GROMACS .gro file of N, CA and C in nm:
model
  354
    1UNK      N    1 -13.874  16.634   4.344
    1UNK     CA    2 -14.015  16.641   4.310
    1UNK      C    3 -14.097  16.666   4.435
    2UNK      N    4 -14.239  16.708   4.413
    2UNK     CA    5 -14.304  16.754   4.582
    2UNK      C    6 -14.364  16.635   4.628
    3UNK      N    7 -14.322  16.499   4.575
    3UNK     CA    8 -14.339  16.369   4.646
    3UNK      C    9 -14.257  16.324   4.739
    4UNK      N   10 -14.121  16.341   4.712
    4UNK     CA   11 -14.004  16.364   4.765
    4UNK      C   12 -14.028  16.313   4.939
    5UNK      N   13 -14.090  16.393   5.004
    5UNK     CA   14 -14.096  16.393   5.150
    5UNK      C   15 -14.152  16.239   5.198
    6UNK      N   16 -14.247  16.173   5.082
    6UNK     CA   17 -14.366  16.022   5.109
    6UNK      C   18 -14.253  15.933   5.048
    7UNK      N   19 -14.155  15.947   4.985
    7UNK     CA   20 -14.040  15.866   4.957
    7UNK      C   21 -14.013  15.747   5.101
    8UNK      N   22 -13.978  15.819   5.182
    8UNK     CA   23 -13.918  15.696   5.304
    8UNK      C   24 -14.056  15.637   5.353
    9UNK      N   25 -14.120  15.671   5.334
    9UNK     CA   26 -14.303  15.590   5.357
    9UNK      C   27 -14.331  15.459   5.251
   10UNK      N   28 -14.284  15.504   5.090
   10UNK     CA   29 -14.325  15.418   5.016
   10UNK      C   30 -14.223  15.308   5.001
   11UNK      N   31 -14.071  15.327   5.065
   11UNK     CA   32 -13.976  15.221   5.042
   11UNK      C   33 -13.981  15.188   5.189
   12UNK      N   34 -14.041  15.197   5.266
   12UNK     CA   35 -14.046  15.090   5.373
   12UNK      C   36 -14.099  14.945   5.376
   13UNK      N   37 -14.002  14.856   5.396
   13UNK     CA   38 -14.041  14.723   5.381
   13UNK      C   39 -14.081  14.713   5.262
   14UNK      N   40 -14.080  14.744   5.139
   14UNK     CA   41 -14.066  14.730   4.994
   14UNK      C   42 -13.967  14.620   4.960
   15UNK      N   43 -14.029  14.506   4.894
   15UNK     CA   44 -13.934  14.403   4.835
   15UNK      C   45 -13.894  14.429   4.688
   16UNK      N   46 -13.994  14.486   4.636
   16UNK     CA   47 -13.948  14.528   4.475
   16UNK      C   48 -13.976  14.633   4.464
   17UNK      N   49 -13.927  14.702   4.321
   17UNK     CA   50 -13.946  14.820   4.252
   17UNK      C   51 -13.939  14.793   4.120
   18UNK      N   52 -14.086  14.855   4.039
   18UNK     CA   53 -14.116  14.857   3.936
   18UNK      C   54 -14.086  14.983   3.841
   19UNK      N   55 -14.000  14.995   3.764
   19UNK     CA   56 -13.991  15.134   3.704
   19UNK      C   57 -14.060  15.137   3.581
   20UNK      N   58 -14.147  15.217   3.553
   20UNK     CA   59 -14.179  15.218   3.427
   20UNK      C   60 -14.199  15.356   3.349
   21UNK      N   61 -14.132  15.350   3.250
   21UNK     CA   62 -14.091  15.503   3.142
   21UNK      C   63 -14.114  15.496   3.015
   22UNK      N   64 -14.106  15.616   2.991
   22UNK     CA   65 -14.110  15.595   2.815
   22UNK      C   66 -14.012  15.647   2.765
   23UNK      N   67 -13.960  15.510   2.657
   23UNK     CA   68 -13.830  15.512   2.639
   23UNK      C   69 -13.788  15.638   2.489
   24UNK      N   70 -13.937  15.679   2.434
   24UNK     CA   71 -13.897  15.794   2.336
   24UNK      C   72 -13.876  15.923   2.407
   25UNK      N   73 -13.869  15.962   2.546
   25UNK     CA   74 -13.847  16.084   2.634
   25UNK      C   75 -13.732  16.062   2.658
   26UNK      N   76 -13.632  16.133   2.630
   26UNK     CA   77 -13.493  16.133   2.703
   26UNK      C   78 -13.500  16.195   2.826
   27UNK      N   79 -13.579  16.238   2.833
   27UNK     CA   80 -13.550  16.312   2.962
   27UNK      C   81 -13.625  16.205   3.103
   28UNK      N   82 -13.726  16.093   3.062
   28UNK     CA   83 -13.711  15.949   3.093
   28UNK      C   84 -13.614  15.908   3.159
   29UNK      N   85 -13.514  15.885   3.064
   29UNK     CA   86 -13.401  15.815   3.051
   29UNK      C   87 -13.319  15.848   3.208
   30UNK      N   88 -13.297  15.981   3.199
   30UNK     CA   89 -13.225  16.042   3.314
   30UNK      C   90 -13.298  16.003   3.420
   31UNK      N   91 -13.396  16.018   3.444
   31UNK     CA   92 -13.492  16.023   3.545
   31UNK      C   93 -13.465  15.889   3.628
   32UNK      N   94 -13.481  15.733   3.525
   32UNK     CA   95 -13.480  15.620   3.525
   32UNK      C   96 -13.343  15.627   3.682
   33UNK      N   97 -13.250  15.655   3.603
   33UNK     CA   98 -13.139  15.648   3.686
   33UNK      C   99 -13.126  15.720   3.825
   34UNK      N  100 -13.217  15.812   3.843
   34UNK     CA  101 -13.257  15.878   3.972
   34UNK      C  102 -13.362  15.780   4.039
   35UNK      N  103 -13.448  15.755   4.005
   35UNK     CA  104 -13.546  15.609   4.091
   35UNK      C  105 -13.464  15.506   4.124
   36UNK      N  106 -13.357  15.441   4.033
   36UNK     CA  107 -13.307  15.373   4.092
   36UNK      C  108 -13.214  15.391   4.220
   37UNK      N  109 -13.124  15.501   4.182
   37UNK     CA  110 -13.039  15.552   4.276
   37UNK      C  111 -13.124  15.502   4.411
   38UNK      N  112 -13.221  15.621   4.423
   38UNK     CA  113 -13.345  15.645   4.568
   38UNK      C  114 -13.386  15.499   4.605
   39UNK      N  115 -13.443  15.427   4.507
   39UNK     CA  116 -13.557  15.322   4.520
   39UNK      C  117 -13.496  15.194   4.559
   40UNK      N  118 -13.349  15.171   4.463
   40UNK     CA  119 -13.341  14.991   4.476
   40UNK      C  120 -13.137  15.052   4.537
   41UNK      N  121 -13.066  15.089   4.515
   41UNK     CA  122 -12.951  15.153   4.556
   41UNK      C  123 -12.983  15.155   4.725
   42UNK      N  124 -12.997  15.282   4.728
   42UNK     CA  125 -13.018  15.327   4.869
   42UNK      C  126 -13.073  15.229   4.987
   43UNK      N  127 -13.131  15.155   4.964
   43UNK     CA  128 -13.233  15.069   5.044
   43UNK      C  129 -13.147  14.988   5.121
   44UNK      N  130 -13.061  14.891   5.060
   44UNK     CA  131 -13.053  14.862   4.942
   44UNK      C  132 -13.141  14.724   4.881
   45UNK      N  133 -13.201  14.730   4.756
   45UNK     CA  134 -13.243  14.652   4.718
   45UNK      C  135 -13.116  14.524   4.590
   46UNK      N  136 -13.152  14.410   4.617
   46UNK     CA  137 -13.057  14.353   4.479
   46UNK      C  138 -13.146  14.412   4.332
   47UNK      N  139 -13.046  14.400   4.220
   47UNK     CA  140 -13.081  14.452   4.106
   47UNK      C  141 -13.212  14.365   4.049
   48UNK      N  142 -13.165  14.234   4.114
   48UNK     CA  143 -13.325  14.156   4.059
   48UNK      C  144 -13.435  14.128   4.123
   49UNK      N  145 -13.463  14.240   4.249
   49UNK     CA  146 -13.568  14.305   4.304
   49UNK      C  147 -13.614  14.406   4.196
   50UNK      N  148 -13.561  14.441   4.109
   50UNK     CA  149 -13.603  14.558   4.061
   50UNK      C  150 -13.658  14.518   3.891
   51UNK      N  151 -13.742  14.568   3.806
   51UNK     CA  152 -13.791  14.591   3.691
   51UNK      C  153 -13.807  14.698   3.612
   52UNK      N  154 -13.757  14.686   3.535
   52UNK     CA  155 -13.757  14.849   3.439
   52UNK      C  156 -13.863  14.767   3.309
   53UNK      N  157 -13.973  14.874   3.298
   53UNK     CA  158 -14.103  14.843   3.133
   53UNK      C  159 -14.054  15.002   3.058
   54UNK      N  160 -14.024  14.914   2.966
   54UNK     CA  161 -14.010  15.052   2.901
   54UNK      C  162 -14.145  15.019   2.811
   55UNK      N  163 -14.238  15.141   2.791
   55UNK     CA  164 -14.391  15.136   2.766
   55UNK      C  165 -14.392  15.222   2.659
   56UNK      N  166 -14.447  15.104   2.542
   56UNK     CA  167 -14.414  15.208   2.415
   56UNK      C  168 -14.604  15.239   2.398
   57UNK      N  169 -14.628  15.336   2.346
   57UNK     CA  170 -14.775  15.371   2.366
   57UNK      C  171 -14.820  15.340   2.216
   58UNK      N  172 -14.937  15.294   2.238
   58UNK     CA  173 -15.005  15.276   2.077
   58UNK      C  174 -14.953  15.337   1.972
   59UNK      N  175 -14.914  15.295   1.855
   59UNK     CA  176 -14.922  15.384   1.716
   59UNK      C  177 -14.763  15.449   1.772
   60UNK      N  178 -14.687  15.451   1.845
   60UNK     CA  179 -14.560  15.516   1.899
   60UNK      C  180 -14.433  15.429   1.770
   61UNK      N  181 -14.340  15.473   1.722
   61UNK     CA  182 -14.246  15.404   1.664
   61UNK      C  183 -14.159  15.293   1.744
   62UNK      N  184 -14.139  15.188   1.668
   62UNK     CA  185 -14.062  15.103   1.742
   62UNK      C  186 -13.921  15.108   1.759
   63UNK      N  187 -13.860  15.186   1.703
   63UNK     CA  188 -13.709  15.202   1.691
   63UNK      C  189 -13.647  15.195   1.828
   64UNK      N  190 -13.728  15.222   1.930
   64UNK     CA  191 -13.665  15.215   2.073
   64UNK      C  192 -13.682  15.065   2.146
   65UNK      N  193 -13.693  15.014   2.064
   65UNK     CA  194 -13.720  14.827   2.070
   65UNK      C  195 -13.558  14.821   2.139
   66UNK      N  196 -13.455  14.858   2.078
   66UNK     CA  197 -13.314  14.790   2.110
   66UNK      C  198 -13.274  14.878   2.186
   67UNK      N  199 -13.287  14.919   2.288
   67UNK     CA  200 -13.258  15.014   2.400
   67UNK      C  201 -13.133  14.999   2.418
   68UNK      N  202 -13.073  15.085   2.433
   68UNK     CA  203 -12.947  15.007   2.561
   68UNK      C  204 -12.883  15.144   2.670
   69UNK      N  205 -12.958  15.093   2.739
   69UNK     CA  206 -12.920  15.151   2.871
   69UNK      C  207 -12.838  15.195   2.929
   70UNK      N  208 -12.753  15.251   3.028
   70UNK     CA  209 -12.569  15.321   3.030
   70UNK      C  210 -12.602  15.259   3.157
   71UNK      N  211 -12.498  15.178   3.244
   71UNK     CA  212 -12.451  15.130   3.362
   71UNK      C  213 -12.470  15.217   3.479
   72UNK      N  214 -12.541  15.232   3.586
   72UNK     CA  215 -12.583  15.077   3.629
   72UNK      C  216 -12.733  15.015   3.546
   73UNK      N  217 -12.827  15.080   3.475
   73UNK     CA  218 -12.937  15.015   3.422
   73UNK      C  219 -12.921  14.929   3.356
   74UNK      N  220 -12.787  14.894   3.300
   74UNK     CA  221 -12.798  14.780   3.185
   74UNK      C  222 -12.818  14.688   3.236
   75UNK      N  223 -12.769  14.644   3.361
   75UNK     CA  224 -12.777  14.545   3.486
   75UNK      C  225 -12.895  14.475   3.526
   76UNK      N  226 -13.006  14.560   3.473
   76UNK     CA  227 -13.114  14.499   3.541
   76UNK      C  228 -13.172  14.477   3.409
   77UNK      N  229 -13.331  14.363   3.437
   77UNK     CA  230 -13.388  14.297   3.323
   77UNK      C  231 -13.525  14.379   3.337
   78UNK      N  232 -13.509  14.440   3.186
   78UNK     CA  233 -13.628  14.506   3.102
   78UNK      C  234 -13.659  14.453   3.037
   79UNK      N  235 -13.824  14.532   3.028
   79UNK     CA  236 -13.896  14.452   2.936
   79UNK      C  237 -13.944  14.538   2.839
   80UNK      N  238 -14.020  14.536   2.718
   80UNK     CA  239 -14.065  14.650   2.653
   80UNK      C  240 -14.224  14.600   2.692
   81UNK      N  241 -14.339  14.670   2.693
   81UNK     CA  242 -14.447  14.648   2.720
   81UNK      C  243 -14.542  14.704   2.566
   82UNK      N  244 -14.595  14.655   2.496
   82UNK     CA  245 -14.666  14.717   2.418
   82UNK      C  246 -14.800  14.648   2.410
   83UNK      N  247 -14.928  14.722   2.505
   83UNK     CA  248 -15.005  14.668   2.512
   83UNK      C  249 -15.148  14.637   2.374
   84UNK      N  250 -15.103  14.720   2.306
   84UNK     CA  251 -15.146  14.670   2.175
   84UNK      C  252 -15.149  14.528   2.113
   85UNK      N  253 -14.997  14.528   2.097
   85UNK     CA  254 -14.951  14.400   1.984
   85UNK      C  255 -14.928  14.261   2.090
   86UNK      N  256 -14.869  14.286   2.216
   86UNK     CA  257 -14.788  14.174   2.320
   86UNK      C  258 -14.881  14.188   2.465
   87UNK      N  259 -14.963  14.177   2.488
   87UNK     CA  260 -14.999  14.178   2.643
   87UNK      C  261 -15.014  14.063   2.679
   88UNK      N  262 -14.974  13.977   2.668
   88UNK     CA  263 -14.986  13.878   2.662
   88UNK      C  264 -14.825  13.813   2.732
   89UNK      N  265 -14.748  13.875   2.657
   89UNK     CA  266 -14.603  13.852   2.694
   89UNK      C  267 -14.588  13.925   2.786
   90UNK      N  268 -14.667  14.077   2.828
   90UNK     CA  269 -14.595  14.159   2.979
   90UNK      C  270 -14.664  14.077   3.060
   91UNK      N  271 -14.759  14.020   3.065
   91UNK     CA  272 -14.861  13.941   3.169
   91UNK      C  273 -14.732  13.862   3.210
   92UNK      N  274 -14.646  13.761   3.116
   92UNK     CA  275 -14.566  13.635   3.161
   92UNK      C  276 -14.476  13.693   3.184
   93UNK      N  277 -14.392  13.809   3.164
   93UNK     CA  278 -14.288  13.863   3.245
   93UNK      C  279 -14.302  13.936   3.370
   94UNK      N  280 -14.445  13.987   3.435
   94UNK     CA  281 -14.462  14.035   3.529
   94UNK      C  282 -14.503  13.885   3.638
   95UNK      N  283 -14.573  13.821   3.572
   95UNK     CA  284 -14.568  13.692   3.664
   95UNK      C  285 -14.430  13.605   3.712
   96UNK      N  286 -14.302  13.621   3.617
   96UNK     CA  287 -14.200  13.564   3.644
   96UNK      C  288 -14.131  13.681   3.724
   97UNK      N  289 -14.147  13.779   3.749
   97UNK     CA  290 -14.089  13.901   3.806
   97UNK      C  291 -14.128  13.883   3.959
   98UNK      N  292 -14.268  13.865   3.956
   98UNK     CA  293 -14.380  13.843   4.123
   98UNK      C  294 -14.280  13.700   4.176
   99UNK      N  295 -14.286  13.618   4.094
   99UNK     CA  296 -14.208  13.480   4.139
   99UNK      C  297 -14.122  13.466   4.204
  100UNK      N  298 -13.969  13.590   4.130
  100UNK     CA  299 -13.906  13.567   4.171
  100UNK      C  300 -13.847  13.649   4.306
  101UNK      N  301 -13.963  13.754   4.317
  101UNK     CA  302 -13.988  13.820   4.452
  101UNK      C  303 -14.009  13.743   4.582
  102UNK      N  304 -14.104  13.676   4.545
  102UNK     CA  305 -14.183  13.576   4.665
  102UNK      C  306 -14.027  13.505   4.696
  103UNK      N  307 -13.978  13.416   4.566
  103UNK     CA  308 -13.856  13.321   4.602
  103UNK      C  309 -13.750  13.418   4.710
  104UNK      N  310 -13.711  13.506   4.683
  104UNK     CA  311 -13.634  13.595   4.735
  104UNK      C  312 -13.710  13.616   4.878
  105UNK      N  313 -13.794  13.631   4.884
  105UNK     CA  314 -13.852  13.677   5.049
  105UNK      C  315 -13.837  13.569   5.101
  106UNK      N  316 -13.882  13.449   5.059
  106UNK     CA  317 -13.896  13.311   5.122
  106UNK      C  318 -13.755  13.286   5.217
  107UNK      N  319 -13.676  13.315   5.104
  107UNK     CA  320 -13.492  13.289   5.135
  107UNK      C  321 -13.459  13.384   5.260
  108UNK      N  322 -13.497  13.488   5.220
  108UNK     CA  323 -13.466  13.547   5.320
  108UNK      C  324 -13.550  13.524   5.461
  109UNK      N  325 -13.674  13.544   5.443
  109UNK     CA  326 -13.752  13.455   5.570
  109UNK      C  327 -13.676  13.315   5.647
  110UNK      N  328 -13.635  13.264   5.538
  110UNK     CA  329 -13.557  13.130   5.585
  110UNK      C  330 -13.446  13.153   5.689
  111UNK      N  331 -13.335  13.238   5.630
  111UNK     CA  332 -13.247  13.266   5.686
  111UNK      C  333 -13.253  13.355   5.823
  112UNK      N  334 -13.383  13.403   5.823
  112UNK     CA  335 -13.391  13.513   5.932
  112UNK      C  336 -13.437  13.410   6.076
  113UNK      N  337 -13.498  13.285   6.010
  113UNK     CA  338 -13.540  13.166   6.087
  113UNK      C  339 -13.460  13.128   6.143
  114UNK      N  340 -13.343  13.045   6.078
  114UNK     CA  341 -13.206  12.979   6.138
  114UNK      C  342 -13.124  13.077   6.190
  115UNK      N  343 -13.153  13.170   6.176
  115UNK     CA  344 -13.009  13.246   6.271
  115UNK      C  345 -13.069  13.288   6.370
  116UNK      N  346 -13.187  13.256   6.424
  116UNK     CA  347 -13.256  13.292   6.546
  116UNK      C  348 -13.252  13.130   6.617
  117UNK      N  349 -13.257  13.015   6.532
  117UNK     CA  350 -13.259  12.892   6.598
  117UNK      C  351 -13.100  12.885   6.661
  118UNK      N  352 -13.002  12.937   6.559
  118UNK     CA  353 -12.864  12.890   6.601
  118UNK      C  354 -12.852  13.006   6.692
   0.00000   0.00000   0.00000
């Protein structure tokens, strides 16, 4: 894509990655697995640095409610977002998502502490 080149700019010092698609585009789907590759792979990030919303748009059919993803995406925890009926529920999964970012930096902050004391 002609973003391509601001890639190593936007994953610098990046603790998470948020993916978000729409899961009635197959051509989405593919894509999904290329951000990750670049974004949380390459870095490398752990899988639960990372978030996949699959974003169903108003009035859109729900049949893509039961997703299932082909390996490595199945791995990581999605959410469906439908800001219509549930915003309420992406609010509490993006807050437990931020959480468990911070926890993860902390740890690692920690560790970056003691191995400079020892």
């Amino acid at each position: 894509s002609r973003f391509e080149t601001c890639w190593p700019a936007l994953m610098k010092d990046s603790h998470g990655v948020i993916i978000i698609f729409n899961p009635e585009l197959p051509s989405h789907l593919k894509e999904i697995e290329m951000w990750y590759s670049c974004f949380v792979q390459q870095q490398p990030l752990l899988d639960s640095q990372c978030l996949l919303v699959a974003h169903h748009k108003p009035g859109s059919a729900g049949e893509t409610e039961n997703l299932s993803l082909a390996y490595p995406l199945n791995k990581l925890k999605l959410i469906h977002s439908n800001l219509e009926e549930d915003p309420e529920d992406v609010r509490m999964e993006f807050i437990k998502y931020f959480r468990s970012i911070i926890t993860i930096m902390n740890e690692s902050r920690e560790r970056e502490e003691m191995s400079i004391i020892s």
